[in-house]
């Protein structure tokens, strides 16, 4: 059984006990434990069930590479599925539960899959579940979905908050092991702004565990001194618990800082997402040990040799009294020695190499450990925990078992793979290192930045410097190169001497034993979490899924939540053997961010709820809120749809508002209307290109309605343009279009007409704009006093500037309703005062605030088009009978040539008309008018569609606008509009101007 | 070809699965073919398949620069729907959907088509009206869609937040027949069926030139030498402009990166596809349990198959708001694909200035769902010179201004 050793454990504080629970069991660990080390110390070998076969699984690793040990962590609004135990720091009250089993971890019905595993090889689901057709959706898929998946589904809204953090540095160092610290020391001394990120809670990485000496002292002392030195440097920033997740173009790096994962609910944000712009990046991300593929290598108790060493040295955890070490390299002997030093038994080191004469094997022999060279594990025995291993010759087929060794744990090492993810994310290339059987960053083909030079430099083990003696020198070299690329020429360096046992070469071992037959290969796990075995990869190769991407996708190798950190190279090697092609030719799959999975809430940041997107408020927003408003989202704004009096329903409110405007006077908050100032010597010429009609000849003091089209000729936006002075125009746009149109203007000015002397300013938020509309509008304004508003002095389509009721005002006499109408702009700071003054002045005339829906109804009654209703990106102004607003004189304007194309110039296009139902009812929104017959694809022919449809309280009937094939030539014809329910409505084509055809009302 | 079935699996299980044949052959190129398709993605393979199945043309090579299905076929979010607004779009996407419904049986390869239903949320009044219009249009096109109210949305997707506060759900366009399929399996299934008909799928074979005489293509130069053909189909998505350039004509296309991501797998929690266009994001859950998420395209052109990270953040903000429970899930993997966008965001299935050369491209952000219909139409166009489903998607439309613009129905990537 696995237990806590009575002494040791460099990371735990035995004085501080931590209480936590696993599957409801209350347990105790120490401060400094991870959930994994604490559970191992409590003899919890079985921690989860695998994805496909629901096999019992234990802890394999000690860090981010862990494939098996996943739990649901926390409860309620702090519940999180799929948390890795090995990177979860223990805290008081931690509650965890294992996953993917029913009814319990110990007894899982899903293990039936394991019993029939030979019927479920890689890709079996592509070959079956085909008949009968309906069964996939109704039977097979639901069963597969229920059986797959890992963690439970969070039910509640996340109780935590997250934040973004922005950082800039000359040099980003990723990894706080000895390579990263050395890189930071070198760069810090050179005066560069340095940011150092370490994913764990501890500096120093593996060196202290491996018993290394630096500068004549234990590694631990050098690490401590280095961190202290760095903390004193004002140009260096150090962050622990921060995982650099991805490298993107131009030195952009994302990192996830786990601020409060180990102190949940303490009020701090749970994670902080670092958005870093780094001049250059040094990746000192270390290396990850590879498992060995032998039969039964997934039984709880089989662990990476490095992990066993970590658990013994860092956390004083014994994986069991007897641990067999199996290896193809010298480094794993360190584990044997560490176990021995902790007073534990190592019955044997099983070394696949024919000779093991290096310093470490010799030391092991000297410590009394039996070394079996040329040997392999034929098979590991056990179910929910390991009971022993069968030994055979590595060269054979595994049938001739030489020895059975009872043991509780196996420490395996298949060699090491540099962590090259960050180097590769942005296009850095790798080269195959035959000696260490690993891919390492190819310094000649780094990811390149905007200047074409490399911006990521791998250092230490991450660069393939696997022997610790070489690490600091390699890190120094990488840092100098990075600094020089960043323009720091003078770098002074000190490279401390590193002392450790010299390692003899490893030999690649991809399958153990070499000639293992199918029965053994079916039990050799490559990808633990996704249950991919050697036999699966070989099957994929046999079936022609030869590309490494095909193999990955067919077998799901490397696609689990550990992202293949343990399985990718082993899988690749098995594939390359099966294809009889060298490994570098087979190549790797693409390394994609993030390095380890990142909480989605952290990526979303603070933008939640009300601040999901900024809500734009007009100066009158609060008044609306207090007066029965029903809101309508329009872009980032909210506009009053209508104002409800008490229990009034929305449609009644709209009718009331329309009638109030038509009969008396209404008040509209039109502040969201886009207001873009265009100024400069070439402003007139510019606007003549932007609008379909002429704006340069507009006189100061006058207004003109204008249309804007895309280059393709389609109507984009409309609005009233006012000429302020000789060089200045104020362009009104639609509410939703303001930002887009401003961007559109700038696009042309910056990219095409960059030499024109024009500038633009989006003043939308600077002004409050209020429309006073209705027969009594003039009386209301006169009562406030100020700008002269008589019909003789201030005519339709003019504007005046002055004061109104003592407030600064610019009044536009324009109308979108057909009534006498003034739109009053005032600086936003005066907006609310103006609104209140107008309400007060209008009181005696029965002034009524109205919303967007009343606005829409009135404009439809008057036959005015609405962008987004009558236009949808496929409509040209000519379709809407707006030829009058298209200049015939201008040589060019945006959209002119587009509109000359044959299909757009075709007289047979659908054109704007009005519609009246025969029975007075309201036509269904969006309905199409059918024509006879069907097209070549069997679709019903159509001849028109409704663009706007309303109940007109003024006319007391349903009215609509529509685009109809040759519509204006067909007045009086009746069209049929089917509804989805099978019924249909008939409507007669009529003039779209339903109200005040001669414009008498707006011109009074 | 040995058929796939549960019995075949049982038989093979008894002999350690040693008897499975290659899914597709890996032949040496012949000197000449009747038809060469450049591009072994879904669309190219489907074109080849229907050339064989519908027209008996099997002397066909499908030439692929990398590995088959390695472009956008293997990196999309697998959504299948046909609730398009414009007639030509609805016709070809619905043809595709109908073919998807029987594709596993047709190919004897389980592509895991899962008609679990698809919702497009309306979160502005403008969207409400747009989808009401779509329902009317679909009704006349023979595509069953319906408008549903917020309460029904919540019933179908219990994990959704319909109350905003920023953009409350006002209803949704609901297509019951929409859903997802296993993207790789679509490419693999077609490839296997093509190979079985004797067609050659030539992977790791890069086309470097298009040889022509008298206004017609005679063959293609490749990294494995010249290969002659009587007809050429170019079906290469993001790199269409380059290959068309080899053939001497230009296309109204631009290439941009579109990104997607998946979460770690969890137990089933959402049995439909949800698209939220106002806030820019869409999500479904794969059979493995991952939440499959997509968002917007970059606004600059490039070929890197990566993308700007701010799109991922925007998409996730939108989806955390829409599905608060995903906040504590983790993003497992993100990736990008290069999509070929036309001016009207609709595809091109067309003849070209070269008499015997045809092109199928411009599927932009929504090509996966179209694969069978696209292949069907392209095959017919190549075999007969005319195809009703392709008729409106010709290159001429850009000259004539006869655009097929879906932007009113789907303002963002789909």
PDB file of N, CA, C and O in Angstrom, chain A residues 620 665-671 673 675 730 732 767-773 777-778 780-782 784-785 787 789 794 798-805 807-814 821-828 830-831 834-835 837-839 841 847:
ATOM      1  N   UNK A 620     -31.055  60.583 -21.291  1.00  0.00           N
ATOM      2  CA  UNK A 620     -32.443  60.509 -20.804  1.00  0.00           C
ATOM      3  C   UNK A 620     -32.792  59.087 -20.362  1.00  0.00           C
ATOM      4  O   UNK A 620     -33.923  58.783 -19.995  1.00  0.00           O
ATOM      5  N   UNK A 665     -48.927  66.250 -29.897  1.00  0.00           N
ATOM      6  CA  UNK A 665     -47.485  66.375 -30.021  1.00  0.00           C
ATOM      7  C   UNK A 665     -46.818  65.256 -29.233  1.00  0.00           C
ATOM      8  O   UNK A 665     -47.297  64.867 -28.161  1.00  0.00           O
ATOM      9  N   UNK A 666     -45.715  64.751 -29.792  1.00  0.00           N
ATOM     10  CA  UNK A 666     -44.981  63.675 -29.131  1.00  0.00           C
ATOM     11  C   UNK A 666     -43.512  64.043 -29.003  1.00  0.00           C
ATOM     12  O   UNK A 666     -43.024  65.007 -29.604  1.00  0.00           O
ATOM     13  N   UNK A 667     -42.839  63.250 -28.194  1.00  0.00           N
ATOM     14  CA  UNK A 667     -41.459  63.535 -27.856  1.00  0.00           C
ATOM     15  C   UNK A 667     -40.660  62.225 -27.992  1.00  0.00           C
ATOM     16  O   UNK A 667     -41.027  61.222 -27.402  1.00  0.00           O
ATOM     17  N   UNK A 668     -39.585  62.265 -28.785  1.00  0.00           N
ATOM     18  CA  UNK A 668     -38.792  61.061 -29.015  1.00  0.00           C
ATOM     19  C   UNK A 668     -37.338  61.320 -28.639  1.00  0.00           C
ATOM     20  O   UNK A 668     -36.758  62.321 -29.063  1.00  0.00           O
ATOM     21  N   UNK A 669     -36.777  60.421 -27.874  1.00  0.00           N
ATOM     22  CA  UNK A 669     -35.335  60.492 -27.596  1.00  0.00           C
ATOM     23  C   UNK A 669     -34.607  59.904 -28.799  1.00  0.00           C
ATOM     24  O   UNK A 669     -34.540  58.689 -28.965  1.00  0.00           O
ATOM     25  N   UNK A 670     -34.095  60.786 -29.641  1.00  0.00           N
ATOM     26  CA  UNK A 670     -33.414  60.339 -30.872  1.00  0.00           C
ATOM     27  C   UNK A 670     -31.902  60.432 -30.725  1.00  0.00           C
ATOM     28  O   UNK A 670     -31.175  60.488 -31.717  1.00  0.00           O
ATOM     29  N   UNK A 671     -31.424  60.432 -29.490  1.00  0.00           N
ATOM     30  CA  UNK A 671     -29.985  60.646 -29.252  1.00  0.00           C
ATOM     31  C   UNK A 671     -29.099  59.574 -29.875  1.00  0.00           C
ATOM     32  O   UNK A 671     -27.930  59.819 -30.155  1.00  0.00           O
ATOM     33  N   UNK A 673     -29.229  58.315 -32.693  1.00  0.00           N
ATOM     34  CA  UNK A 673     -29.003  58.586 -34.105  1.00  0.00           C
ATOM     35  C   UNK A 673     -27.534  58.936 -34.313  1.00  0.00           C
ATOM     36  O   UNK A 673     -26.970  59.723 -33.561  1.00  0.00           O
ATOM     37  N   UNK A 675     -24.239  60.710 -35.517  1.00  0.00           N
ATOM     38  CA  UNK A 675     -23.947  62.102 -35.870  1.00  0.00           C
ATOM     39  C   UNK A 675     -22.454  62.177 -36.171  1.00  0.00           C
ATOM     40  O   UNK A 675     -21.633  62.134 -35.264  1.00  0.00           O
ATOM     41  N   UNK A 730     -22.623  67.881 -41.224  1.00  0.00           N
ATOM     42  CA  UNK A 730     -22.977  66.953 -40.149  1.00  0.00           C
ATOM     43  C   UNK A 730     -23.857  65.866 -40.760  1.00  0.00           C
ATOM     44  O   UNK A 730     -24.942  66.145 -41.269  1.00  0.00           O
ATOM     45  N   UNK A 732     -26.107  62.631 -40.415  1.00  0.00           N
ATOM     46  CA  UNK A 732     -26.857  61.744 -39.520  1.00  0.00           C
ATOM     47  C   UNK A 732     -26.923  60.350 -40.135  1.00  0.00           C
ATOM     48  O   UNK A 732     -27.151  60.217 -41.332  1.00  0.00           O
ATOM     49  N   UNK A 767     -23.997  64.636 -28.317  1.00  0.00           N
ATOM     50  CA  UNK A 767     -25.261  65.385 -28.356  1.00  0.00           C
ATOM     51  C   UNK A 767     -26.445  64.520 -27.945  1.00  0.00           C
ATOM     52  O   UNK A 767     -26.535  63.354 -28.323  1.00  0.00           O
ATOM     53  N   UNK A 768     -27.306  65.144 -27.216  1.00  0.00           N
ATOM     54  CA  UNK A 768     -28.638  64.570 -27.038  1.00  0.00           C
ATOM     55  C   UNK A 768     -29.488  65.115 -28.175  1.00  0.00           C
ATOM     56  O   UNK A 768     -29.368  66.284 -28.539  1.00  0.00           O
ATOM     57  N   UNK A 769     -30.297  64.265 -28.752  1.00  0.00           N
ATOM     58  CA  UNK A 769     -31.172  64.752 -29.821  1.00  0.00           C
ATOM     59  C   UNK A 769     -32.608  64.343 -29.491  1.00  0.00           C
ATOM     60  O   UNK A 769     -32.872  63.178 -29.197  1.00  0.00           O
ATOM     61  N   UNK A 770     -33.486  65.322 -29.506  1.00  0.00           N
ATOM     62  CA  UNK A 770     -34.877  65.071 -29.131  1.00  0.00           C
ATOM     63  C   UNK A 770     -35.775  65.554 -30.258  1.00  0.00           C
ATOM     64  O   UNK A 770     -35.651  66.694 -30.722  1.00  0.00           O
ATOM     65  N   UNK A 771     -36.649  64.660 -30.704  1.00  0.00           N
ATOM     66  CA  UNK A 771     -37.599  65.049 -31.745  1.00  0.00           C
ATOM     67  C   UNK A 771     -38.907  65.485 -31.085  1.00  0.00           C
ATOM     68  O   UNK A 771     -39.453  64.763 -30.250  1.00  0.00           O
ATOM     69  N   UNK A 772     -39.367  66.689 -31.456  1.00  0.00           N
ATOM     70  CA  UNK A 772     -40.668  67.171 -31.002  1.00  0.00           C
ATOM     71  C   UNK A 772     -41.564  67.146 -32.229  1.00  0.00           C
ATOM     72  O   UNK A 772     -41.304  67.842 -33.209  1.00  0.00           O
ATOM     73  N   UNK A 773     -42.602  66.327 -32.182  1.00  0.00           N
ATOM     74  CA  UNK A 773     -43.304  65.957 -33.404  1.00  0.00           C
ATOM     75  C   UNK A 773     -44.807  66.050 -33.218  1.00  0.00           C
ATOM     76  O   UNK A 773     -45.336  65.522 -32.242  1.00  0.00           O
ATOM     77  N   UNK A 777     -46.153  70.912 -32.213  1.00  0.00           N
ATOM     78  CA  UNK A 777     -44.713  70.953 -31.945  1.00  0.00           C
ATOM     79  C   UNK A 777     -44.214  72.396 -31.894  1.00  0.00           C
ATOM     80  O   UNK A 777     -43.413  72.765 -31.029  1.00  0.00           O
ATOM     81  N   UNK A 778     -44.663  73.194 -32.845  1.00  0.00           N
ATOM     82  CA  UNK A 778     -44.187  74.584 -32.890  1.00  0.00           C
ATOM     83  C   UNK A 778     -44.590  75.319 -31.615  1.00  0.00           C
ATOM     84  O   UNK A 778     -43.793  76.078 -31.051  1.00  0.00           O
ATOM     85  N   UNK A 780     -45.004  74.166 -28.688  1.00  0.00           N
ATOM     86  CA  UNK A 780     -44.175  73.765 -27.556  1.00  0.00           C
ATOM     87  C   UNK A 780     -42.853  74.524 -27.586  1.00  0.00           C
ATOM     88  O   UNK A 780     -42.393  75.078 -26.580  1.00  0.00           O
ATOM     89  N   UNK A 781     -42.261  74.585 -28.783  1.00  0.00           N
ATOM     90  CA  UNK A 781     -40.967  75.266 -28.883  1.00  0.00           C
ATOM     91  C   UNK A 781     -41.100  76.764 -28.632  1.00  0.00           C
ATOM     92  O   UNK A 781     -40.235  77.385 -27.999  1.00  0.00           O
ATOM     93  N   UNK A 782     -42.194  77.339 -29.143  1.00  0.00           N
ATOM     94  CA  UNK A 782     -42.409  78.781 -28.927  1.00  0.00           C
ATOM     95  C   UNK A 782     -42.534  79.085 -27.454  1.00  0.00           C
ATOM     96  O   UNK A 782     -42.057  80.106 -26.961  1.00  0.00           O
ATOM     97  N   UNK A 784     -41.100  77.578 -25.039  1.00  0.00           N
ATOM     98  CA  UNK A 784     -39.782  77.591 -24.401  1.00  0.00           C
ATOM     99  C   UNK A 784     -39.003  78.844 -24.749  1.00  0.00           C
ATOM    100  O   UNK A 784     -38.219  79.354 -23.966  1.00  0.00           O
ATOM    101  N   UNK A 785     -39.228  79.342 -25.956  1.00  0.00           N
ATOM    102  CA  UNK A 785     -38.584  80.580 -26.367  1.00  0.00           C
ATOM    103  C   UNK A 785     -37.139  80.404 -26.759  1.00  0.00           C
ATOM    104  O   UNK A 785     -36.448  79.510 -26.278  1.00  0.00           O
ATOM    105  N   UNK A 787     -34.825  80.199 -30.304  1.00  0.00           N
ATOM    106  CA  UNK A 787     -34.757  80.172 -31.770  1.00  0.00           C
ATOM    107  C   UNK A 787     -36.148  80.385 -32.360  1.00  0.00           C
ATOM    108  O   UNK A 787     -37.130  79.766 -31.929  1.00  0.00           O
ATOM    109  N   UNK A 789     -39.132  79.870 -34.587  1.00  0.00           N
ATOM    110  CA  UNK A 789     -39.538  78.631 -35.254  1.00  0.00           C
ATOM    111  C   UNK A 789     -40.765  78.806 -36.149  1.00  0.00           C
ATOM    112  O   UNK A 789     -41.383  77.832 -36.561  1.00  0.00           O
ATOM    113  N   UNK A 794     -38.360  79.647 -40.564  1.00  0.00           N
ATOM    114  CA  UNK A 794     -37.626  78.384 -40.375  1.00  0.00           C
ATOM    115  C   UNK A 794     -38.391  77.305 -41.132  1.00  0.00           C
ATOM    116  O   UNK A 794     -39.360  76.753 -40.647  1.00  0.00           O
ATOM    117  N   UNK A 798     -34.516  72.832 -43.077  1.00  0.00           N
ATOM    118  CA  UNK A 798     -33.513  73.811 -42.687  1.00  0.00           C
ATOM    119  C   UNK A 798     -33.086  73.528 -41.247  1.00  0.00           C
ATOM    120  O   UNK A 798     -33.737  72.755 -40.540  1.00  0.00           O
ATOM    121  N   UNK A 799     -31.988  74.157 -40.837  1.00  0.00           N
ATOM    122  CA  UNK A 799     -31.595  74.051 -39.433  1.00  0.00           C
ATOM    123  C   UNK A 799     -31.168  75.415 -38.889  1.00  0.00           C
ATOM    124  O   UNK A 799     -30.778  76.293 -39.642  1.00  0.00           O
ATOM    125  N   UNK A 800     -31.306  75.598 -37.602  1.00  0.00           N
ATOM    126  CA  UNK A 800     -30.945  76.865 -36.954  1.00  0.00           C
ATOM    127  C   UNK A 800     -30.189  76.570 -35.662  1.00  0.00           C
ATOM    128  O   UNK A 800     -30.392  75.513 -35.050  1.00  0.00           O
ATOM    129  N   UNK A 801     -29.354  77.481 -35.268  1.00  0.00           N
ATOM    130  CA  UNK A 801     -28.601  77.306 -34.040  1.00  0.00           C
ATOM    131  C   UNK A 801     -28.851  78.473 -33.103  1.00  0.00           C
ATOM    132  O   UNK A 801     -28.987  79.605 -33.557  1.00  0.00           O
ATOM    133  N   UNK A 802     -28.921  78.256 -31.830  1.00  0.00           N
ATOM    134  CA  UNK A 802     -29.162  79.322 -30.862  1.00  0.00           C
ATOM    135  C   UNK A 802     -29.452  78.718 -29.513  1.00  0.00           C
ATOM    136  O   UNK A 802     -28.785  77.772 -29.088  1.00  0.00           O
ATOM    137  N   UNK A 803     -30.456  79.263 -28.857  1.00  0.00           N
ATOM    138  CA  UNK A 803     -30.847  78.665 -27.585  1.00  0.00           C
ATOM    139  C   UNK A 803     -32.323  78.328 -27.630  1.00  0.00           C
ATOM    140  O   UNK A 803     -33.096  78.879 -28.414  1.00  0.00           O
ATOM    141  N   UNK A 804     -32.683  77.432 -26.764  1.00  0.00           N
ATOM    142  CA  UNK A 804     -34.087  77.058 -26.616  1.00  0.00           C
ATOM    143  C   UNK A 804     -34.336  76.930 -25.121  1.00  0.00           C
ATOM    144  O   UNK A 804     -33.673  76.110 -24.458  1.00  0.00           O
ATOM    145  N   UNK A 805     -35.234  77.741 -24.621  1.00  0.00           N
ATOM    146  CA  UNK A 805     -35.477  77.739 -23.186  1.00  0.00           C
ATOM    147  C   UNK A 805     -34.195  77.968 -22.411  1.00  0.00           C
ATOM    148  O   UNK A 805     -34.007  77.407 -21.340  1.00  0.00           O
ATOM    149  N   UNK A 807     -31.234  76.898 -23.134  1.00  0.00           N
ATOM    150  CA  UNK A 807     -30.225  75.863 -23.340  1.00  0.00           C
ATOM    151  C   UNK A 807     -29.669  75.974 -24.761  1.00  0.00           C
ATOM    152  O   UNK A 807     -30.404  76.303 -25.690  1.00  0.00           O
ATOM    153  N   UNK A 808     -28.374  75.683 -24.937  1.00  0.00           N
ATOM    154  CA  UNK A 808     -27.822  75.735 -26.295  1.00  0.00           C
ATOM    155  C   UNK A 808     -28.508  74.683 -27.165  1.00  0.00           C
ATOM    156  O   UNK A 808     -28.727  73.547 -26.718  1.00  0.00           O
ATOM    157  N   UNK A 809     -28.848  75.057 -28.370  1.00  0.00           N
ATOM    158  CA  UNK A 809     -29.602  74.125 -29.207  1.00  0.00           C
ATOM    159  C   UNK A 809     -29.302  74.338 -30.683  1.00  0.00           C
ATOM    160  O   UNK A 809     -29.017  75.446 -31.119  1.00  0.00           O
ATOM    161  N   UNK A 810     -29.328  73.225 -31.387  1.00  0.00           N
ATOM    162  CA  UNK A 810     -29.314  73.276 -32.846  1.00  0.00           C
ATOM    163  C   UNK A 810     -30.555  72.498 -33.285  1.00  0.00           C
ATOM    164  O   UNK A 810     -30.728  71.346 -32.894  1.00  0.00           O
ATOM    165  N   UNK A 811     -31.413  73.182 -33.999  1.00  0.00           N
ATOM    166  CA  UNK A 811     -32.690  72.554 -34.350  1.00  0.00           C
ATOM    167  C   UNK A 811     -32.722  72.251 -35.843  1.00  0.00           C
ATOM    168  O   UNK A 811     -32.399  73.104 -36.669  1.00  0.00           O
ATOM    169  N   UNK A 812     -33.095  70.999 -36.154  1.00  0.00           N
ATOM    170  CA  UNK A 812     -33.253  70.585 -37.547  1.00  0.00           C
ATOM    171  C   UNK A 812     -34.741  70.428 -37.807  1.00  0.00           C
ATOM    172  O   UNK A 812     -35.421  69.702 -37.092  1.00  0.00           O
ATOM    173  N   UNK A 813     -35.221  71.100 -38.846  1.00  0.00           N
ATOM    174  CA  UNK A 813     -36.642  70.905 -39.141  1.00  0.00           C
ATOM    175  C   UNK A 813     -36.752  69.805 -40.179  1.00  0.00           C
ATOM    176  O   UNK A 813     -36.717  70.042 -41.392  1.00  0.00           O
ATOM    177  N   UNK A 814     -36.842  68.633 -39.706  1.00  0.00           N
ATOM    178  CA  UNK A 814     -36.925  67.447 -40.560  1.00  0.00           C
ATOM    179  C   UNK A 814     -38.005  66.547 -39.980  1.00  0.00           C
ATOM    180  O   UNK A 814     -38.409  66.725 -38.832  1.00  0.00           O
ATOM    181  N   UNK A 821     -42.280  68.783 -37.465  1.00  0.00           N
ATOM    182  CA  UNK A 821     -41.326  68.098 -36.594  1.00  0.00           C
ATOM    183  C   UNK A 821     -40.030  68.874 -36.484  1.00  0.00           C
ATOM    184  O   UNK A 821     -39.520  69.390 -37.473  1.00  0.00           O
ATOM    185  N   UNK A 822     -39.528  68.955 -35.281  1.00  0.00           N
ATOM    186  CA  UNK A 822     -38.233  69.592 -35.031  1.00  0.00           C
ATOM    187  C   UNK A 822     -37.367  68.594 -34.271  1.00  0.00           C
ATOM    188  O   UNK A 822     -37.808  68.028 -33.271  1.00  0.00           O
ATOM    189  N   UNK A 823     -36.158  68.426 -34.764  1.00  0.00           N
ATOM    190  CA  UNK A 823     -35.212  67.616 -33.985  1.00  0.00           C
ATOM    191  C   UNK A 823     -34.201  68.555 -33.360  1.00  0.00           C
ATOM    192  O   UNK A 823     -33.518  69.294 -34.052  1.00  0.00           O
ATOM    193  N   UNK A 824     -34.115  68.497 -32.030  1.00  0.00           N
ATOM    194  CA  UNK A 824     -33.302  69.460 -31.297  1.00  0.00           C
ATOM    195  C   UNK A 824     -32.088  68.752 -30.714  1.00  0.00           C
ATOM    196  O   UNK A 824     -32.230  67.789 -29.957  1.00  0.00           O
ATOM    197  N   UNK A 825     -30.910  69.265 -31.108  1.00  0.00           N
ATOM    198  CA  UNK A 825     -29.676  68.718 -30.537  1.00  0.00           C
ATOM    199  C   UNK A 825     -29.140  69.689 -29.507  1.00  0.00           C
ATOM    200  O   UNK A 825     -29.150  70.901 -29.715  1.00  0.00           O
ATOM    201  N   UNK A 826     -28.685  69.142 -28.409  1.00  0.00           N
ATOM    202  CA  UNK A 826     -28.057  69.964 -27.378  1.00  0.00           C
ATOM    203  C   UNK A 826     -26.899  69.148 -26.808  1.00  0.00           C
ATOM    204  O   UNK A 826     -26.950  67.905 -26.823  1.00  0.00           O
ATOM    205  N   UNK A 827     -25.837  69.793 -26.340  1.00  0.00           N
ATOM    206  CA  UNK A 827     -24.740  69.010 -25.756  1.00  0.00           C
ATOM    207  C   UNK A 827     -25.290  68.050 -24.693  1.00  0.00           C
ATOM    208  O   UNK A 827     -26.179  68.421 -23.918  1.00  0.00           O
ATOM    209  N   UNK A 828     -24.758  66.829 -24.687  1.00  0.00           N
ATOM    210  CA  UNK A 828     -25.380  65.770 -23.891  1.00  0.00           C
ATOM    211  C   UNK A 828     -25.561  66.169 -22.429  1.00  0.00           C
ATOM    212  O   UNK A 828     -26.516  65.745 -21.773  1.00  0.00           O
ATOM    213  N   UNK A 830     -26.663  68.801 -21.306  1.00  0.00           N
ATOM    214  CA  UNK A 830     -27.925  69.521 -21.152  1.00  0.00           C
ATOM    215  C   UNK A 830     -29.131  68.671 -21.546  1.00  0.00           C
ATOM    216  O   UNK A 830     -30.262  69.144 -21.503  1.00  0.00           O
ATOM    217  N   UNK A 831     -28.850  67.438 -21.968  1.00  0.00           N
ATOM    218  CA  UNK A 831     -29.912  66.628 -22.575  1.00  0.00           C
ATOM    219  C   UNK A 831     -31.114  66.430 -21.675  1.00  0.00           C
ATOM    220  O   UNK A 831     -32.262  66.640 -22.072  1.00  0.00           O
ATOM    221  N   UNK A 834     -33.122  69.575 -21.158  1.00  0.00           N
ATOM    222  CA  UNK A 834     -33.956  69.911 -22.318  1.00  0.00           C
ATOM    223  C   UNK A 834     -35.201  69.025 -22.360  1.00  0.00           C
ATOM    224  O   UNK A 834     -36.317  69.495 -22.623  1.00  0.00           O
ATOM    225  N   UNK A 835     -35.003  67.740 -22.114  1.00  0.00           N
ATOM    226  CA  UNK A 835     -36.135  66.789 -22.102  1.00  0.00           C
ATOM    227  C   UNK A 835     -37.185  67.234 -21.083  1.00  0.00           C
ATOM    228  O   UNK A 835     -38.379  67.312 -21.384  1.00  0.00           O
ATOM    229  N   UNK A 837     -37.562  70.183 -19.808  1.00  0.00           N
ATOM    230  CA  UNK A 837     -38.162  71.466 -20.181  1.00  0.00           C
ATOM    231  C   UNK A 837     -39.238  71.272 -21.248  1.00  0.00           C
ATOM    232  O   UNK A 837     -40.305  71.902 -21.205  1.00  0.00           O
ATOM    233  N   UNK A 838     -38.949  70.375 -22.197  1.00  0.00           N
ATOM    234  CA  UNK A 838     -39.927  70.118 -23.267  1.00  0.00           C
ATOM    235  C   UNK A 838     -41.186  69.456 -22.706  1.00  0.00           C
ATOM    236  O   UNK A 838     -42.311  69.786 -23.100  1.00  0.00           O
ATOM    237  N   UNK A 839     -40.985  68.517 -21.776  1.00  0.00           N
ATOM    238  CA  UNK A 839     -42.143  67.845 -21.168  1.00  0.00           C
ATOM    239  C   UNK A 839     -43.036  68.872 -20.466  1.00  0.00           C
ATOM    240  O   UNK A 839     -44.261  68.836 -20.564  1.00  0.00           O
ATOM    241  N   UNK A 841     -43.077  72.190 -20.933  1.00  0.00           N
ATOM    242  CA  UNK A 841     -43.695  73.135 -21.867  1.00  0.00           C
ATOM    243  C   UNK A 841     -44.829  72.477 -22.631  1.00  0.00           C
ATOM    244  O   UNK A 841     -45.815  73.130 -23.010  1.00  0.00           O
ATOM    245  N   UNK A 847     -48.383  66.642 -24.393  1.00  0.00           N
ATOM    246  CA  UNK A 847     -47.176  66.048 -24.992  1.00  0.00           C
ATOM    247  C   UNK A 847     -46.970  64.621 -24.486  1.00  0.00           C
ATOM    248  O   UNK A 847     -47.150  64.344 -23.301  1.00  0.00           O
TER     249      UNK A 847
END
